[in-house]
Short mmCIF file of C-alpha atoms in Angstrom, two decimals:
data_model
loop_
_atom_site.label_atom_id
_atom_site.label_comp_id
_atom_site.label_asym_id
_atom_site.label_seq_id
_atom_site.Cartn_x
_atom_site.Cartn_y
_atom_site.Cartn_z
CA MET A 6 -78.52 -47.02 181.57
CA ALA A 7 -74.93 -46.70 180.41
CA PRO A 8 -73.33 -43.39 180.23
CA ARG A 9 -72.87 -43.67 176.51
CA LEU A 10 -76.58 -43.62 175.95
CA GLU A 11 -77.05 -40.59 178.21
CA LEU A 12 -74.78 -38.31 176.35
CA ASN A 13 -76.86 -35.41 175.10
CA LEU A 14 -76.06 -32.01 173.73
CA SER A 15 -77.71 -30.12 176.64
CA GLU A 16 -75.23 -31.72 179.06
CA LEU A 17 -72.09 -31.43 176.88
CA LEU A 18 -72.63 -28.04 175.35
CA THR A 19 -72.41 -24.90 177.67
CA PHE A 20 -72.29 -21.13 176.68
CA ASP A 21 -72.76 -17.76 178.06
CA PRO A 22 -76.31 -16.52 176.91
CA ASN A 23 -74.80 -12.93 176.66
CA GLY A 24 -72.19 -14.13 174.10
CA GLY A 25 -68.56 -15.26 174.66
CA LEU A 26 -66.94 -18.67 174.92
CA ILE A 27 -68.58 -21.96 174.13
CA HIS A 28 -67.59 -25.26 175.70
CA PHE A 29 -68.21 -28.79 174.77
CA ALA A 30 -67.38 -31.44 177.31
CA GLY A 31 -65.51 -28.94 179.17
CA GLN A 32 -63.30 -27.73 176.48
CA ARG A 33 -63.62 -24.51 174.22
CA VAL A 34 -65.11 -25.07 170.83
CA LEU A 35 -65.82 -22.87 167.87
CA LEU A 36 -68.76 -22.56 165.61
CA LEU A 37 -67.80 -22.96 162.00
CA ASP A 38 -69.93 -22.58 158.86
CA PRO A 39 -69.64 -25.81 156.86
CA VAL A 40 -69.54 -23.81 153.54
CA ALA A 41 -66.55 -21.80 154.93
CA LEU A 42 -64.93 -25.26 155.54
CA GLY A 43 -66.05 -26.24 152.00
CA LEU A 44 -64.43 -23.21 150.57
CA LEU A 45 -61.25 -23.97 152.56
CA ARG A 46 -61.18 -27.43 151.12
CA LYS A 47 -61.57 -26.06 147.56
CA GLU A 48 -58.70 -23.65 148.24
CA LEU A 49 -56.45 -26.36 149.57
CA ILE A 50 -57.05 -28.56 146.50
CA GLY A 51 -56.47 -25.60 144.14
CA THR A 52 -53.23 -24.62 145.98
CA VAL A 53 -51.59 -27.96 146.77
CA GLY A 54 -53.60 -30.51 144.80
CA MET A 55 -56.18 -33.30 145.69
CA THR A 56 -53.50 -35.74 147.22
CA ALA A 57 -51.86 -33.27 149.51
CA ALA A 58 -55.09 -31.65 150.49
CA ARG A 59 -56.64 -35.11 151.48
CA GLY A 60 -53.53 -35.78 153.67
CA ILE A 61 -53.77 -32.35 155.40
CA LEU A 62 -57.47 -32.73 156.19
CA THR A 63 -57.22 -36.43 157.06
CA ARG A 64 -54.48 -35.61 159.82
CA LEU A 65 -56.45 -32.59 160.96
CA GLY A 66 -59.37 -34.96 161.74
CA PHE A 67 -57.03 -37.47 163.36
CA ALA A 68 -55.85 -34.71 165.76
CA HIS A 69 -59.43 -33.70 166.43
CA GLY A 70 -60.43 -37.20 167.24
CA TRP A 71 -57.49 -37.93 169.40
CA ARG A 72 -58.04 -34.82 171.49
CA THR A 73 -61.71 -35.48 171.82
CA ALA A 74 -61.08 -39.01 173.21
CA GLU A 75 -58.44 -37.56 175.54
CA THR A 76 -60.91 -34.94 176.84
CA MET A 77 -63.91 -37.44 177.13
CA LYS A 78 -61.88 -39.97 179.13
CA GLY A 79 -62.01 -37.93 182.33
CA SER A 80 -65.23 -35.92 181.64
CA PHE A 81 -67.72 -38.68 182.81
CA PRO A 82 -67.79 -41.46 185.33
CA TRP A 83 -67.82 -44.33 182.74
CA GLU A 84 -68.97 -47.62 184.29
CA ASP A 85 -66.28 -49.48 182.13
CA GLU A 86 -63.69 -48.65 179.33
CA SER A 87 -65.78 -50.16 176.49
CA GLN A 88 -68.38 -47.34 176.93
CA TRP A 89 -65.82 -44.73 176.65
CA ARG A 90 -64.28 -46.22 173.61
CA ARG A 91 -67.64 -46.58 171.93
CA ALA A 92 -68.69 -42.96 172.59
CA GLY A 93 -66.75 -41.61 169.52
CA GLY A 94 -69.63 -42.19 167.12
CA ARG A 95 -72.11 -40.54 169.46
CA LEU A 96 -69.94 -37.54 169.83
CA HIS A 97 -69.45 -37.31 166.13
CA THR A 98 -73.19 -36.97 165.78
CA LEU A 99 -73.55 -34.51 168.63
CA GLN A 100 -71.00 -32.27 167.10
CA GLY A 101 -73.01 -31.94 163.95
CA GLN A 102 -70.50 -33.49 161.54
CA VAL A 103 -72.40 -36.59 160.58
CA VAL A 104 -75.31 -38.70 161.74
CA LEU A 105 -73.84 -42.26 162.66
CA GLU A 106 -75.83 -45.58 162.33
CA PRO A 107 -74.19 -48.54 163.67
CA VAL A 108 -74.16 -51.60 161.38
CA GLU A 109 -75.84 -54.64 162.75
CA ARG A 110 -74.16 -57.97 161.66
CA HIS A 111 -75.35 -61.60 162.03
CA ALA A 112 -73.27 -64.65 162.69
CA GLU A 113 -73.78 -65.75 159.07
CA ASP A 114 -72.30 -62.66 157.81
CA GLY A 115 -68.85 -63.64 158.80
CA PRO A 116 -66.54 -62.31 161.52
CA GLU A 117 -67.35 -58.80 163.07
CA PRO A 118 -65.03 -55.96 161.96
CA PHE A 119 -63.22 -53.99 164.54
CA ALA A 120 -65.50 -51.03 163.68
CA GLU A 121 -68.07 -50.41 161.14
CA ALA A 122 -70.73 -47.71 160.49
CA LEU A 123 -73.00 -45.98 158.10
CA TRP A 124 -72.84 -42.16 157.88
CA HIS A 125 -75.79 -39.88 156.85
CA HIS A 126 -75.64 -36.25 156.18
CA SER A 127 -71.95 -36.05 156.02
CA TYR A 128 -70.84 -32.38 155.96
CA GLU A 129 -67.83 -33.23 153.96
CA SER A 130 -69.44 -35.06 151.13
CA GLU A 131 -72.14 -32.27 150.96
CA GLN A 132 -69.54 -29.51 150.62
CA HIS A 133 -67.22 -31.50 148.14
CA LEU A 134 -70.32 -31.93 145.88
CA LEU A 135 -71.19 -28.31 146.33
CA HIS A 136 -67.84 -26.77 145.47
CA LEU A 137 -65.89 -29.50 143.38
CA GLY A 138 -68.69 -31.85 142.06
CA LYS A 139 -68.79 -35.67 142.14
CA ALA A 140 -65.45 -37.27 143.07
CA GLU A 141 -63.87 -40.57 141.97
CA GLU A 142 -62.69 -41.42 145.43
CA PRO A 143 -64.24 -40.97 148.88
CA VAL A 144 -64.12 -37.58 150.19
CA CYS A 145 -64.98 -37.62 154.11
CA TRP A 146 -61.33 -37.16 154.84
CA ALA A 147 -61.56 -35.28 158.16
CA LEU A 148 -64.40 -37.48 159.45
CA THR A 149 -62.59 -40.81 158.84
CA GLY A 150 -59.47 -38.98 160.45
CA PHE A 151 -61.59 -38.19 163.50
CA ALA A 152 -62.79 -41.61 163.88
CA SER A 153 -59.31 -43.03 163.48
CA GLY A 154 -57.82 -40.52 165.98
CA TYR A 155 -60.50 -41.24 168.57
CA MET A 156 -60.12 -45.03 168.37
CA SER A 157 -56.22 -44.81 168.18
CA TYR A 158 -56.20 -42.98 171.59
CA CYS A 159 -58.78 -45.31 173.11
CA ASN A 160 -57.18 -48.36 172.17
CA GLY A 161 -53.49 -47.44 172.74
CA LYS A 162 -52.46 -48.28 169.20
CA PRO A 163 -52.95 -47.09 165.64
CA VAL A 164 -56.55 -47.86 164.48
CA TYR A 165 -57.29 -46.61 160.89
CA CYS A 166 -60.62 -46.12 159.28
CA ILE A 167 -61.25 -46.23 155.63
CA GLU A 168 -64.38 -45.20 153.71
CA THR A 169 -65.71 -47.98 151.55
CA ARG A 170 -68.61 -46.06 150.21
CA CYS A 171 -69.23 -42.32 150.01
CA VAL A 172 -72.11 -40.08 148.86
CA GLY A 173 -69.47 -37.58 147.44
CA LYS A 174 -68.64 -40.18 144.74
CA GLY A 175 -72.12 -41.22 143.97
CA ASP A 176 -72.90 -43.84 146.52
CA PRO A 177 -76.33 -43.67 148.45
CA VAL A 178 -74.59 -43.64 151.74
CA CYS A 179 -71.16 -43.28 153.43
CA GLN A 180 -69.77 -46.38 155.12
CA ILE A 181 -66.51 -46.80 156.98
CA LEU A 182 -64.55 -49.78 158.27
CA GLY A 183 -62.02 -49.37 161.03
CA LYS A 184 -59.17 -51.87 161.83
CA PRO A 185 -55.77 -51.82 163.70
CA GLU A 186 -52.97 -50.89 161.42
CA GLU A 187 -51.66 -54.46 161.27
CA GLU A 188 -54.83 -55.99 160.20
CA TRP A 189 -55.17 -54.03 157.08
CA SER A 190 -54.13 -55.80 153.85
CA PRO A 191 -51.42 -54.56 151.65
CA GLU A 192 -53.92 -53.43 149.08
CA CYS A 193 -55.19 -50.85 151.58
CA ARG A 194 -51.85 -49.36 152.34
CA GLU A 195 -52.42 -46.68 149.75
CA ALA A 196 -55.27 -45.29 151.54
CA LEU A 197 -53.39 -45.42 154.92
CA ARG A 198 -50.47 -43.16 153.57
CA PHE A 199 -52.76 -40.21 153.98
CA TYR A 200 -52.29 -40.55 157.91
CA GLU A 201 -48.54 -40.06 157.50
CA THR A 202 -46.93 -36.88 158.66
CA GLN A 203 -46.23 -36.06 155.01
CA CYS A 204 -47.84 -37.15 151.85
CA MET A 205 -44.99 -36.89 149.52
CA GLU A 206 -46.71 -38.23 146.36
CA GLY A 207 -49.24 -35.35 146.56
CA ALA A 208 -46.39 -32.91 147.01
CA LEU A 209 -44.52 -34.43 144.38
CA ALA A 210 -47.39 -34.37 141.84
CA GLN A 211 -47.49 -30.43 142.55
CA VAL A 212 -43.90 -29.98 142.02
CA THR A 213 -44.09 -31.97 138.75
CA GLU A 214 -46.86 -29.69 137.57
CA ALA A 215 -45.01 -26.61 138.63
CA LEU A 216 -42.04 -27.83 136.77
CA LYS A 217 -44.10 -28.13 133.57
CA GLN A 218 -45.49 -24.68 134.10
CA ALA A 219 -42.15 -23.23 134.57
CA GLU A 220 -40.89 -24.86 131.36
CA ARG A 221 -43.74 -23.39 129.34
CA LYS A 222 -43.05 -19.94 130.67
CA LEU A 223 -39.51 -20.34 129.90
CA ARG A 224 -40.23 -21.31 126.39
CA ALA A 225 -42.35 -18.40 126.00
CA LYS A 226 -39.59 -16.13 127.53
CA ARG A 227 -37.04 -17.45 124.94
CA GLN A 228 -39.34 -16.55 122.10
CA THR A 229 -39.80 -13.02 123.27
CA LEU A 230 -35.95 -12.60 123.83
CA ALA A 231 -35.16 -14.03 120.46
CA ARG A 232 -37.45 -11.40 118.98
CA VAL A 233 -35.71 -8.63 121.00
CA SER A 234 -32.22 -9.80 120.20
CA GLY A 235 -32.85 -10.43 116.60
CA VAL A 236 -31.56 -14.04 116.88
CA PRO A 237 -33.95 -16.62 115.20
CA GLU A 238 -35.73 -18.53 118.06
CA ASP A 239 -34.98 -22.11 118.64
CA PRO A 240 -37.24 -24.40 120.75
CA ALA A 241 -34.44 -25.02 123.28
CA GLY A 242 -32.91 -21.55 123.14
CA MET A 243 -29.95 -22.91 120.91
CA VAL A 244 -27.95 -20.89 118.42
CA GLU A 245 -26.79 -22.90 115.41
CA ARG A 246 -24.75 -20.94 112.90
CA THR A 247 -21.81 -23.30 112.59
CA GLU A 248 -22.10 -26.50 110.64
CA ALA A 249 -20.87 -28.58 113.65
CA MET A 250 -23.68 -27.30 115.92
CA LYS A 251 -26.22 -27.66 113.14
CA GLN A 252 -25.32 -31.35 112.94
CA VAL A 253 -25.60 -31.80 116.78
CA LEU A 254 -29.10 -30.22 116.82
CA SER A 255 -30.24 -32.15 113.84
CA LEU A 256 -29.17 -35.36 115.49
CA ALA A 257 -30.81 -34.37 118.74
CA ARG A 258 -34.19 -33.62 116.98
CA ARG A 259 -34.02 -37.12 115.30
CA ALA A 260 -33.18 -38.78 118.66
CA ALA A 261 -36.12 -37.04 120.29
CA LYS A 262 -38.61 -39.03 118.00
CA VAL A 263 -37.49 -42.24 119.79
CA ASP A 264 -37.12 -43.40 123.48
CA SER A 265 -33.53 -44.47 123.25
CA THR A 266 -31.19 -43.39 125.93
CA VAL A 267 -28.88 -40.47 124.80
CA LEU A 268 -25.39 -39.47 126.04
CA ILE A 269 -24.44 -35.90 125.61
CA THR A 270 -20.71 -35.22 125.93
CA GLY A 271 -18.74 -31.98 125.95
CA GLU A 272 -16.76 -29.60 127.99
CA SER A 273 -18.32 -27.88 130.92
CA GLY A 274 -20.57 -25.01 130.00
CA VAL A 275 -21.20 -25.88 126.40
CA GLY A 276 -24.92 -26.23 126.95
CA LYS A 277 -25.53 -30.00 127.40
CA GLU A 278 -28.64 -29.26 129.55
CA ARG A 279 -30.25 -27.18 126.80
CA VAL A 280 -29.59 -30.03 124.33
CA ALA A 281 -31.40 -32.43 126.69
CA ARG A 282 -34.27 -30.03 127.14
CA LEU A 283 -34.60 -29.83 123.21
CA ILE A 284 -34.79 -33.54 123.16
CA HIS A 285 -37.51 -33.57 125.82
CA GLU A 286 -39.53 -30.66 124.14
CA GLU A 287 -39.45 -32.25 120.64
CA SER A 288 -40.39 -35.81 122.15
CA GLY A 289 -43.67 -37.44 122.72
CA ARG A 290 -43.02 -36.82 126.45
CA ALA A 291 -43.05 -32.95 126.19
CA HIS A 292 -46.38 -32.83 128.11
CA LYS A 293 -44.75 -34.53 131.14
CA ALA A 294 -42.03 -33.32 133.39
CA PHE A 295 -38.32 -32.81 132.64
CA VAL A 296 -36.44 -33.70 135.91
CA ALA A 297 -32.80 -32.74 136.04
CA VAL A 298 -30.19 -33.82 138.62
CA ASN A 299 -26.55 -33.13 138.95
CA CYS A 300 -25.05 -36.42 140.10
CA ALA A 301 -21.75 -34.58 141.08
CA ALA A 302 -23.73 -32.39 143.49
CA VAL A 303 -25.29 -35.17 145.66
CA THR A 304 -23.24 -37.09 148.25
CA GLU A 305 -22.75 -40.78 147.63
CA SER A 306 -24.79 -41.72 150.70
CA LEU A 307 -27.81 -39.69 149.47
CA LEU A 308 -27.64 -40.34 145.75
CA GLU A 309 -29.55 -43.71 145.92
CA SER A 310 -32.34 -42.21 147.95
CA GLU A 311 -32.46 -39.13 145.70
CA LEU A 312 -32.73 -41.25 142.55
CA PHE A 313 -34.78 -44.32 143.80
CA GLY A 314 -36.62 -42.88 146.88
CA HIS A 315 -36.78 -44.51 150.30
CA ALA A 316 -39.02 -46.14 152.76
CA ARG A 317 -39.97 -44.72 156.14
CA GLY A 318 -37.39 -45.95 158.71
CA ALA A 319 -34.93 -47.00 155.93
CA PHE A 320 -32.19 -44.91 157.64
CA THR A 321 -31.88 -42.19 160.43
CA GLY A 322 -34.09 -39.21 159.43
CA ALA A 323 -36.30 -41.18 157.07
CA THR A 324 -39.58 -40.28 158.79
CA HIS A 325 -41.79 -40.77 155.89
CA ASP A 326 -42.01 -42.69 152.58
CA ARG A 327 -40.42 -40.64 149.69
CA PRO A 328 -40.46 -41.37 146.00
CA GLY A 329 -37.38 -40.70 143.96
CA LEU A 330 -36.65 -38.67 140.95
CA PHE A 331 -37.21 -41.65 138.64
CA GLU A 332 -40.70 -41.78 139.99
CA ALA A 333 -41.00 -38.05 139.72
CA ALA A 334 -40.12 -38.18 136.02
CA HIS A 335 -42.62 -41.06 135.30
CA GLY A 336 -43.90 -40.44 131.61
CA GLY A 337 -41.39 -37.80 131.16
CA THR A 338 -37.55 -37.33 130.86
CA LEU A 339 -34.78 -37.73 133.61
CA PHE A 340 -31.62 -35.76 132.84
CA LEU A 341 -28.63 -37.24 134.58
CA ASP A 342 -26.09 -34.42 134.57
CA GLU A 343 -22.43 -35.29 135.23
CA VAL A 344 -23.14 -39.07 135.04
CA GLY A 345 -19.46 -39.75 135.07
CA GLU A 346 -19.32 -38.82 138.75
CA VAL A 347 -21.72 -41.60 139.87
CA PRO A 348 -19.82 -43.82 142.25
CA ALA A 349 -18.95 -47.37 141.48
CA SER A 350 -21.45 -48.76 144.01
CA MET A 351 -24.31 -47.03 142.37
CA GLN A 352 -23.45 -47.76 138.80
CA ALA A 353 -24.67 -51.37 138.92
CA LYS A 354 -28.08 -50.18 140.55
CA LEU A 355 -28.37 -47.54 137.82
CA LEU A 356 -27.80 -50.23 135.19
CA ARG A 357 -30.46 -52.38 136.62
CA VAL A 358 -33.14 -49.54 136.56
CA LEU A 359 -32.20 -48.86 133.00
CA GLN A 360 -32.52 -52.48 131.95
CA GLU A 361 -35.59 -53.47 134.06
CA LYS A 362 -37.43 -50.13 133.98
CA GLU A 363 -38.30 -50.34 137.58
CA VAL A 364 -36.97 -48.89 140.86
CA ARG A 365 -36.81 -50.28 144.35
CA ARG A 366 -36.99 -47.64 147.08
CA VAL A 367 -34.22 -47.85 149.84
CA GLY A 368 -35.63 -50.16 152.63
CA GLU A 369 -38.29 -51.76 150.44
CA ASN A 370 -38.45 -55.18 148.75
CA GLN A 371 -41.17 -53.92 146.37
CA SER A 372 -40.28 -53.01 142.82
CA ARG A 373 -42.22 -50.14 141.16
CA LYS A 374 -42.36 -49.84 137.26
CA VAL A 375 -41.24 -46.53 135.97
CA ASP A 376 -41.63 -45.13 132.26
CA VAL A 377 -38.84 -42.71 131.94
CA ARG A 378 -36.57 -41.49 129.10
CA VAL A 379 -33.05 -41.08 130.34
CA VAL A 380 -30.72 -38.52 129.00
CA ALA A 381 -27.30 -38.37 130.53
CA ALA A 382 -24.42 -35.92 130.17
CA THR A 383 -20.66 -35.66 131.21
CA ASN A 384 -17.59 -33.70 130.55
CA ARG A 385 -15.42 -36.86 131.17
CA ASN A 386 -14.12 -39.15 128.62
CA LEU A 387 -16.18 -42.15 129.56
CA ALA A 388 -14.36 -44.47 127.10
CA ALA A 389 -11.05 -43.78 129.07
CA GLU A 390 -12.85 -44.21 132.37
CA VAL A 391 -13.99 -47.63 131.15
CA VAL A 392 -10.42 -48.51 130.21
CA SER A 393 -9.14 -47.33 133.67
CA GLY A 394 -11.89 -49.32 135.39
CA ARG A 395 -13.57 -46.37 137.03
CA PHE A 396 -16.78 -46.56 135.07
CA ARG A 397 -18.67 -49.87 134.11
CA GLN A 398 -18.48 -50.79 130.54
CA ASP A 399 -21.88 -52.27 130.46
CA LEU A 400 -23.44 -49.05 131.82
CA TYR A 401 -21.50 -46.87 129.36
CA TYR A 402 -22.86 -48.80 126.46
CA ARG A 403 -26.31 -48.72 127.90
CA LEU A 404 -26.16 -44.92 128.24
CA ARG A 405 -24.39 -44.37 124.87
CA VAL A 406 -27.21 -45.85 122.55
CA ILE A 407 -27.13 -42.40 120.82
CA GLU A 408 -24.11 -40.03 121.60
CA LEU A 409 -24.16 -36.29 120.85
CA LYS A 410 -20.90 -34.50 121.11
CA VAL A 411 -21.35 -30.76 121.70
CA PRO A 412 -18.40 -28.71 120.37
CA PRO A 413 -16.73 -26.16 122.57
CA LEU A 414 -17.42 -22.37 121.95
CA ARG A 415 -14.01 -21.77 120.50
CA GLU A 416 -14.68 -24.17 117.64
CA ARG A 417 -18.11 -22.28 116.95
CA ARG A 418 -16.89 -18.70 116.26
CA ASP A 419 -19.89 -17.96 114.06
CA ASP A 420 -22.12 -18.67 117.10
CA ILE A 421 -20.34 -16.32 119.48
CA LEU A 422 -21.88 -12.96 118.46
CA PRO A 423 -25.56 -14.39 118.04
CA LEU A 424 -25.20 -16.06 121.36
CA ALA A 425 -23.80 -12.88 122.95
CA ARG A 426 -26.84 -10.90 121.57
CA MET A 427 -29.35 -13.38 122.92
CA LEU A 428 -27.74 -13.51 126.27
CA LEU A 429 -27.50 -9.68 126.41
CA ALA A 430 -31.26 -9.63 125.95
CA GLU A 431 -31.95 -11.91 128.67
CA ALA A 432 -29.47 -10.08 130.98
CA THR A 433 -31.05 -6.73 130.22
CA GLU A 434 -34.52 -7.95 131.06
CA ARG A 435 -33.41 -9.81 134.17
CA LEU A 436 -31.34 -6.74 135.45
CA GLY A 437 -33.84 -4.18 134.32
CA ARG A 438 -31.18 -2.27 132.19
CA ARG A 439 -31.67 -0.37 128.99
CA VAL A 440 -28.83 -1.86 127.01
CA SER A 441 -29.44 -2.17 123.23
CA GLY A 442 -26.44 -4.05 121.90
CA LEU A 443 -22.65 -4.38 121.56
CA SER A 444 -20.15 -1.78 120.27
CA PRO A 445 -18.00 -2.83 117.23
CA GLU A 446 -14.95 -2.96 119.68
CA ALA A 447 -16.73 -5.12 122.29
CA ALA A 448 -17.97 -7.46 119.60
CA ASP A 449 -14.45 -7.83 118.08
CA GLN A 450 -12.96 -8.41 121.56
CA LEU A 451 -15.59 -11.23 122.07
CA LEU A 452 -14.39 -12.87 118.94
CA ARG A 453 -10.72 -12.59 119.97
CA TYR A 454 -11.16 -14.42 123.32
CA GLY A 455 -10.84 -18.29 123.50
CA TRP A 456 -13.80 -18.91 125.93
CA PRO A 457 -12.47 -21.73 128.00
CA GLY A 458 -15.63 -21.75 130.08
CA ASN A 459 -17.80 -21.89 126.88
CA VAL A 460 -21.33 -20.52 126.84
CA ARG A 461 -21.55 -20.35 130.63
CA GLU A 462 -18.44 -18.00 130.67
CA LEU A 463 -19.93 -15.94 127.86
CA GLY A 464 -23.21 -15.57 129.78
CA ASN A 465 -21.36 -14.31 132.96
CA ALA A 466 -19.25 -12.00 130.91
CA ILE A 467 -22.36 -10.42 129.22
CA GLU A 468 -24.14 -10.09 132.40
CA ARG A 469 -21.17 -8.23 134.12
CA ALA A 470 -21.05 -5.89 131.04
CA VAL A 471 -24.81 -5.16 131.18
CA ALA A 472 -24.47 -4.54 134.90
CA LEU A 473 -21.60 -2.10 134.64
CA CYS A 474 -22.09 -0.33 131.24
CA GLU A 475 -22.92 3.47 131.57
CA GLY A 476 -24.30 3.86 128.05
CA ASN A 477 -27.01 2.14 126.05
CA ARG A 478 -24.61 -0.31 124.50
CA VAL A 479 -21.91 -2.62 125.77
CA GLU A 480 -18.42 -1.16 125.27
CA ARG A 481 -15.03 -2.93 125.28
CA ASP A 482 -14.11 -1.61 128.68
CA ASP A 483 -17.21 -3.20 130.22
CA LEU A 484 -15.98 -6.56 129.58
CA PRO A 485 -14.08 -8.60 132.00
CA GLU A 486 -10.25 -8.05 132.04
CA GLU A 487 -9.24 -11.40 130.55
CA VAL A 488 -11.60 -10.84 127.66
CA ARG A 489 -10.24 -7.28 127.10
CA ALA A 490 -6.78 -8.66 127.25
CA ALA A 491 -7.28 -11.28 124.49
CA PRO A 492 -4.98 -10.75 121.57
CA PRO A 493 -6.09 -11.06 117.92
CA SER A 494 -6.60 -14.57 116.87
CA LEU A 495 -6.70 -16.10 113.51
CA VAL A 496 -9.76 -17.58 112.12
CA PRO A 497 -9.17 -21.20 111.12
CA GLY A 498 -8.40 -21.46 107.55
CA GLU A 499 -7.90 -17.79 107.20
CA SER A 500 -4.45 -16.53 105.78
CA PRO A 501 -2.26 -14.30 107.99
CA ARG A 502 -2.72 -10.65 107.27
CA THR A 503 0.25 -8.21 106.76
CA LEU A 504 0.99 -5.61 109.51
CA GLU A 505 0.53 -2.94 106.94
CA ALA A 506 -2.98 -4.06 106.11
CA MET A 507 -3.84 -4.31 109.83
CA GLU A 508 -2.49 -0.80 110.51
CA ARG A 509 -4.55 0.56 107.69
CA GLU A 510 -7.72 -0.98 108.96
CA TYR A 511 -7.32 0.15 112.48
CA ILE A 512 -6.44 3.80 111.51
CA LEU A 513 -9.43 4.00 109.32
CA ALA A 514 -11.54 2.56 111.99
CA VAL A 515 -10.46 5.04 114.67
CA LEU A 516 -10.91 7.94 112.06
CA ALA A 517 -14.45 6.71 111.54
CA GLN A 518 -15.14 6.49 115.09
CA ASN A 519 -14.06 10.21 115.56
CA GLY A 520 -16.29 11.22 112.78
CA GLY A 521 -13.36 12.20 110.42
CA ASN A 522 -11.66 14.46 112.96
CA ARG A 523 -8.00 14.05 112.01
CA ALA A 524 -6.56 16.08 114.88
CA ARG A 525 -8.36 13.98 117.51
CA THR A 526 -7.54 10.74 115.58
CA ALA A 527 -3.74 11.48 115.69
CA GLU A 528 -3.92 12.38 119.32
CA GLN A 529 -5.58 9.03 120.18
CA LEU A 530 -3.10 7.22 117.95
CA ASP A 531 -0.12 9.00 119.48
CA ILE A 532 1.21 10.11 116.16
CA GLY A 533 1.71 13.54 114.47
CA VAL A 534 -1.02 14.97 112.29
CA ALA A 535 1.36 15.25 109.38
CA THR A 536 2.02 11.44 109.86
CA LEU A 537 -1.67 10.79 109.92
CA TYR A 538 -2.14 12.81 106.62
CA ARG A 539 0.76 10.93 104.87
CA LYS A 540 -0.74 7.62 105.79
CA LEU A 541 -4.20 8.56 104.60
CA LYS A 542 -2.62 9.75 101.34
CA GLN A 543 -1.07 6.34 101.00
CA TYR A 544 -4.46 4.85 101.54
CA GLY A 545 -6.13 6.96 99.02
CA GLU A 546 -8.20 8.85 101.48
CA PRO A 547 -8.96 12.58 100.62
CA GLU A 548 -7.16 15.16 102.79
CA ALA A 549 -10.15 17.14 103.80
CA PRO A 550 -9.65 19.86 106.43
CA ASN A 551 -10.58 19.27 110.08
#
């Protein structure tokens, strides 16, 4: 009788009756409760998602099967290689994982598959139903991985099993088919990806969900900060006191209702990404991901792979298939920041994706449909770039279906202090400081400065001030040196004031700061007390004693 039929548990399993190590076919093994494995499965799915968990358990089973085949090869005096290769199913049963029933085929049934079997009492389908309920797809992931690993080692080439029926999804029995990798049809490639080292689609789905959750938390945080700072809350954390900014945000909200491509222009630091987020959050795509990429921060050689993805083996280091950011943003919004930095070689490819609404991964011939709303931003004058030949005219017009021009902060003077108060509330919470507001001198100095770095520079200045201030409010001396040194500036449209009027206002402000103490005021102004009394008399102020 063939050794395969003589395999039995009493010969394979050895253990010390007094306790200790257990061996199966000469190798140490562990006894694991299937319910514990079921709880592990549930925890994996809850932590990394169904797709990534399936990939992990499939590859774990593959390693187990490979190791078992490697061990069994030299454990018995097999009469021929075929018996050793066919022993995997019997070992699967003896290990208590599943009860295997070979499938008998007749000539009229067509060509016999490389491997085929029915599985009864699968511990995986049992545990999946117990902890997670009925599934939509087969769930015997580690078991199919074991069969694939065993046969791959025995045959010296990749042999993969796919479960065609599964009790875990409501079928009366589990059934598997095994074939060499090259014999599987393209339609089955989707199932084979779970044997890859990394299952990026699963990880990508988790990243997408994490991004959405982070966006919801940030939205709630902005609402809280708005209440603390006293600045009316805006869905994108924007402040709109000036008429120019009100027009920009009004147009952004109207653009959000359609799927047209939007180009946001403006100097660095004006808040172009926040405008893009506003468009996303007020669109019908708000329940999907907002994915942002800075085109200037990615090297030319990697930008195509970053945006469109790549196939395994497409270039050195491409060890697995990887979807790009267009696929990650499917159903949502893709924000292309600094789009003016996209190299000329990539501009034509980006234009094709925008026109055809499909991407082709690097190293693949297959095109994949994507449903993505594209919002682009740049601090460059793209019209001038087109004239100079550095930017494609057709791509420029494709991106500029709707254009939003965000004005610089120096043209939004009425927005400076509300923005500063909101940024101060953010900084105090982030740094754990108790700072309640701005002193009049600090607020005045913020209005004097030109803010060449726009809102980003204002945020940095406020954070510095919150970190360094010693009291419960930001003083003038807490601001950066360049802000403190800013001279008075004229408000557009305001008539110049006389030196006498400015002197009067300043003297009265210092007097008020000192609580009416004339001696201290004269000392700070570096004038005599008599001179101060004379000026106060000119201003019509009462000459009360100190």
